[in-house]
mmCIF file of C-alpha atoms in Angstrom:
data_model
loop_
_atom_site.group_PDB
_atom_site.id
_atom_site.type_symbol
_atom_site.label_atom_id
_atom_site.label_comp_id
_atom_site.label_asym_id
_atom_site.label_seq_id
_atom_site.Cartn_x
_atom_site.Cartn_y
_atom_site.Cartn_z
ATOM 1 C CA UNK A 16 134.375 81.431 110.070
ATOM 2 C CA UNK A 17 133.591 84.252 107.614
ATOM 3 C CA UNK A 18 130.442 82.376 106.551
ATOM 4 C CA UNK A 19 129.256 82.177 110.156
ATOM 5 C CA UNK A 20 129.941 85.882 110.616
ATOM 6 C CA UNK A 21 127.934 86.764 107.494
ATOM 7 C CA UNK A 22 125.075 84.502 108.584
ATOM 8 C CA UNK A 23 124.955 86.022 112.088
ATOM 9 C CA UNK A 24 125.049 89.554 110.643
ATOM 10 C CA UNK A 25 122.075 88.798 108.375
ATOM 11 C CA UNK A 26 120.147 87.231 111.276
ATOM 12 C CA UNK A 27 120.916 90.238 113.481
ATOM 13 C CA UNK A 28 119.758 92.674 110.788
ATOM 14 C CA UNK A 29 116.511 90.753 110.306
ATOM 15 C CA UNK A 30 115.822 90.646 114.039
ATOM 16 C CA UNK A 31 116.432 94.371 114.482
ATOM 17 C CA UNK A 32 114.279 95.308 111.469
ATOM 18 C CA UNK A 33 111.421 93.099 112.630
ATOM 19 C CA UNK A 34 111.665 94.396 116.207
ATOM 20 C CA UNK A 35 111.646 98.069 115.142
ATOM 21 C CA UNK A 36 108.577 97.521 112.968
ATOM 22 C CA UNK A 37 106.660 95.764 115.735
ATOM 23 C CA UNK A 38 107.798 98.305 118.336
ATOM 24 C CA UNK A 39 106.410 101.153 116.236
ATOM 25 C CA UNK A 40 103.075 99.368 116.000
ATOM 26 C CA UNK A 41 103.000 98.681 119.739
ATOM 27 C CA UNK A 42 103.881 102.308 120.504
ATOM 28 C CA UNK A 43 101.689 104.291 118.108
ATOM 29 C CA UNK A 44 99.608 101.701 116.295
ATOM 30 C CA UNK A 45 95.888 102.110 115.823
ATOM 31 C CA UNK A 46 93.759 99.024 116.457
ATOM 32 C CA UNK A 47 90.902 98.461 114.039
ATOM 33 C CA UNK A 48 88.626 95.794 112.642
ATOM 34 C CA UNK A 49 89.505 95.249 108.978
ATOM 35 C CA UNK A 50 87.649 93.495 106.178
ATOM 36 C CA UNK A 51 89.465 91.490 103.495
ATOM 37 C CA UNK A 52 88.493 92.968 100.123
ATOM 38 C CA UNK A 53 90.999 91.408 97.727
ATOM 39 C CA UNK A 54 93.551 88.601 97.306
ATOM 40 C CA UNK A 55 96.352 89.398 94.878
ATOM 41 C CA UNK A 56 98.394 86.471 93.586
ATOM 42 C CA UNK A 57 101.990 87.495 92.974
ATOM 43 C CA UNK A 58 104.538 86.046 90.566
ATOM 44 C CA UNK A 59 106.122 83.959 93.354
ATOM 45 C CA UNK A 60 102.809 82.104 93.971
ATOM 46 C CA UNK A 61 102.322 84.042 97.201
ATOM 47 C CA UNK A 62 99.344 86.199 98.066
ATOM 48 C CA UNK A 63 99.059 89.815 99.131
ATOM 49 C CA UNK A 64 96.007 90.639 101.201
ATOM 50 C CA UNK A 65 94.164 93.934 100.719
ATOM 51 C CA UNK A 66 92.049 95.210 103.591
ATOM 52 C CA UNK A 67 89.495 97.927 104.124
ATOM 53 C CA UNK A 68 90.043 99.712 107.434
ATOM 54 C CA UNK A 69 88.261 102.601 109.122
ATOM 55 C CA UNK A 70 90.731 105.435 109.763
ATOM 56 C CA UNK A 71 90.494 107.426 113.037
ATOM 57 C CA UNK A 72 87.844 109.692 111.484
ATOM 58 C CA UNK A 73 85.725 106.712 110.370
ATOM 59 C CA UNK A 74 86.524 106.983 106.648
ATOM 60 C CA UNK A 75 87.165 103.583 105.054
ATOM 61 C CA UNK A 76 90.643 103.283 103.512
ATOM 62 C CA UNK A 77 92.346 100.413 101.722
ATOM 63 C CA UNK A 78 95.625 99.054 103.022
ATOM 64 C CA UNK A 79 97.775 96.049 102.235
ATOM 65 C CA UNK A 80 98.607 93.583 105.004
ATOM 66 C CA UNK A 81 102.380 93.418 105.576
ATOM 67 C CA UNK A 82 103.975 90.289 104.151
ATOM 68 C CA UNK A 83 103.189 87.606 101.613
ATOM 69 C CA UNK A 84 101.223 84.462 102.336
ATOM 70 C CA UNK A 85 101.296 80.971 100.808
ATOM 71 C CA UNK A 86 97.537 80.789 101.233
ATOM 72 C CA UNK A 87 95.281 83.721 102.074
ATOM 73 C CA UNK A 88 94.844 83.895 105.878
ATOM 74 C CA UNK A 89 91.448 85.576 105.423
ATOM 75 C CA UNK A 90 88.619 84.814 103.068
ATOM 76 C CA UNK A 91 87.102 87.614 101.018
ATOM 77 C CA UNK A 92 84.671 89.513 103.225
ATOM 78 C CA UNK A 93 86.167 88.062 106.431
ATOM 79 C CA UNK A 94 87.183 90.429 109.223
ATOM 80 C CA UNK A 95 90.187 90.473 111.544
ATOM 81 C CA UNK A 96 91.672 92.639 114.263
ATOM 82 C CA UNK A 97 94.663 94.525 112.894
ATOM 83 C CA UNK A 98 97.069 97.253 113.974
ATOM 84 C CA UNK A 99 98.329 99.900 111.567
ATOM 85 C CA UNK A 100 100.792 102.751 111.852
ATOM 86 C CA UNK A 101 99.081 106.036 110.907
ATOM 87 C CA UNK A 102 102.518 107.539 110.109
ATOM 88 C CA UNK A 103 103.445 104.660 107.773
ATOM 89 C CA UNK A 104 100.267 103.378 106.089
ATOM 90 C CA UNK A 105 102.062 100.341 104.662
ATOM 91 C CA UNK A 106 102.808 98.998 108.147
ATOM 92 C CA UNK A 107 99.728 96.837 108.810
ATOM 93 C CA UNK A 108 99.751 93.589 110.812
ATOM 94 C CA UNK A 109 97.320 91.269 112.475
ATOM 95 C CA UNK A 110 96.955 92.467 116.075
ATOM 96 C CA UNK A 111 98.231 89.169 117.439
ATOM 97 C CA UNK A 112 101.390 89.408 115.268
ATOM 98 C CA UNK A 113 102.086 92.988 116.347
ATOM 99 C CA UNK A 114 102.095 91.889 119.986
ATOM 100 C CA UNK A 115 104.367 88.900 119.369
ATOM 101 C CA UNK A 116 108.119 89.122 119.618
ATOM 102 C CA UNK A 117 108.537 90.771 122.998
ATOM 103 C CA UNK A 118 111.490 88.404 123.504
ATOM 104 C CA UNK A 119 113.320 90.034 120.581
ATOM 105 C CA UNK A 120 115.605 92.319 122.665
ATOM 106 C CA UNK A 121 117.036 89.273 124.445
ATOM 107 C CA UNK A 122 117.561 87.403 121.190
ATOM 108 C CA UNK A 123 119.110 90.504 119.599
ATOM 109 C CA UNK A 124 121.549 90.701 122.531
ATOM 110 C CA UNK A 125 122.534 87.033 122.227
ATOM 111 C CA UNK A 126 123.028 87.246 118.446
ATOM 112 C CA UNK A 127 125.017 90.482 118.908
ATOM 113 C CA UNK A 128 127.413 88.723 121.302
ATOM 114 C CA UNK A 129 127.756 85.753 118.941
ATOM 115 C CA UNK A 130 128.398 88.114 116.003
ATOM 116 C CA UNK A 131 131.083 89.939 118.002
ATOM 117 C CA UNK A 132 132.754 86.665 119.000
ATOM 118 C CA UNK A 133 132.702 85.442 115.400
ATOM 119 C CA UNK A 134 134.213 88.764 114.234
ATOM 120 C CA UNK A 135 136.964 88.539 116.843
ATOM 121 C CA UNK A 136 137.716 84.925 115.893
ATOM 122 C CA UNK A 137 137.822 85.847 112.204
ATOM 123 C CA UNK A 138 139.731 89.125 112.316
ATOM 124 C CA UNK A 139 141.157 89.253 115.831
#
């Protein structure tokens, strides 16, 4: 039962972290059209994607797309709609990904109840 409790706690933490990040982008994110300027292959055979984005004043800045990818989702020179958090420049997502996950509060509630039940069964 302890293993289930640990698993549910990790799942709950991941859900909350992901939801907070997406919520910040939905709340204060700036939508922009970004251009892929670099693929960086990491030691784990995953790729980081570097983008050039116009900031609110029109100045082009370079940002890294959040996450690692097995294959680059954009070719060099390709453009995509993204959302970035001006308060946290490292928080950059594809616009479609930032809007996904609106079901997260329900899932967080369900996993919270399951975590509580597992804790009560283990320690109660």
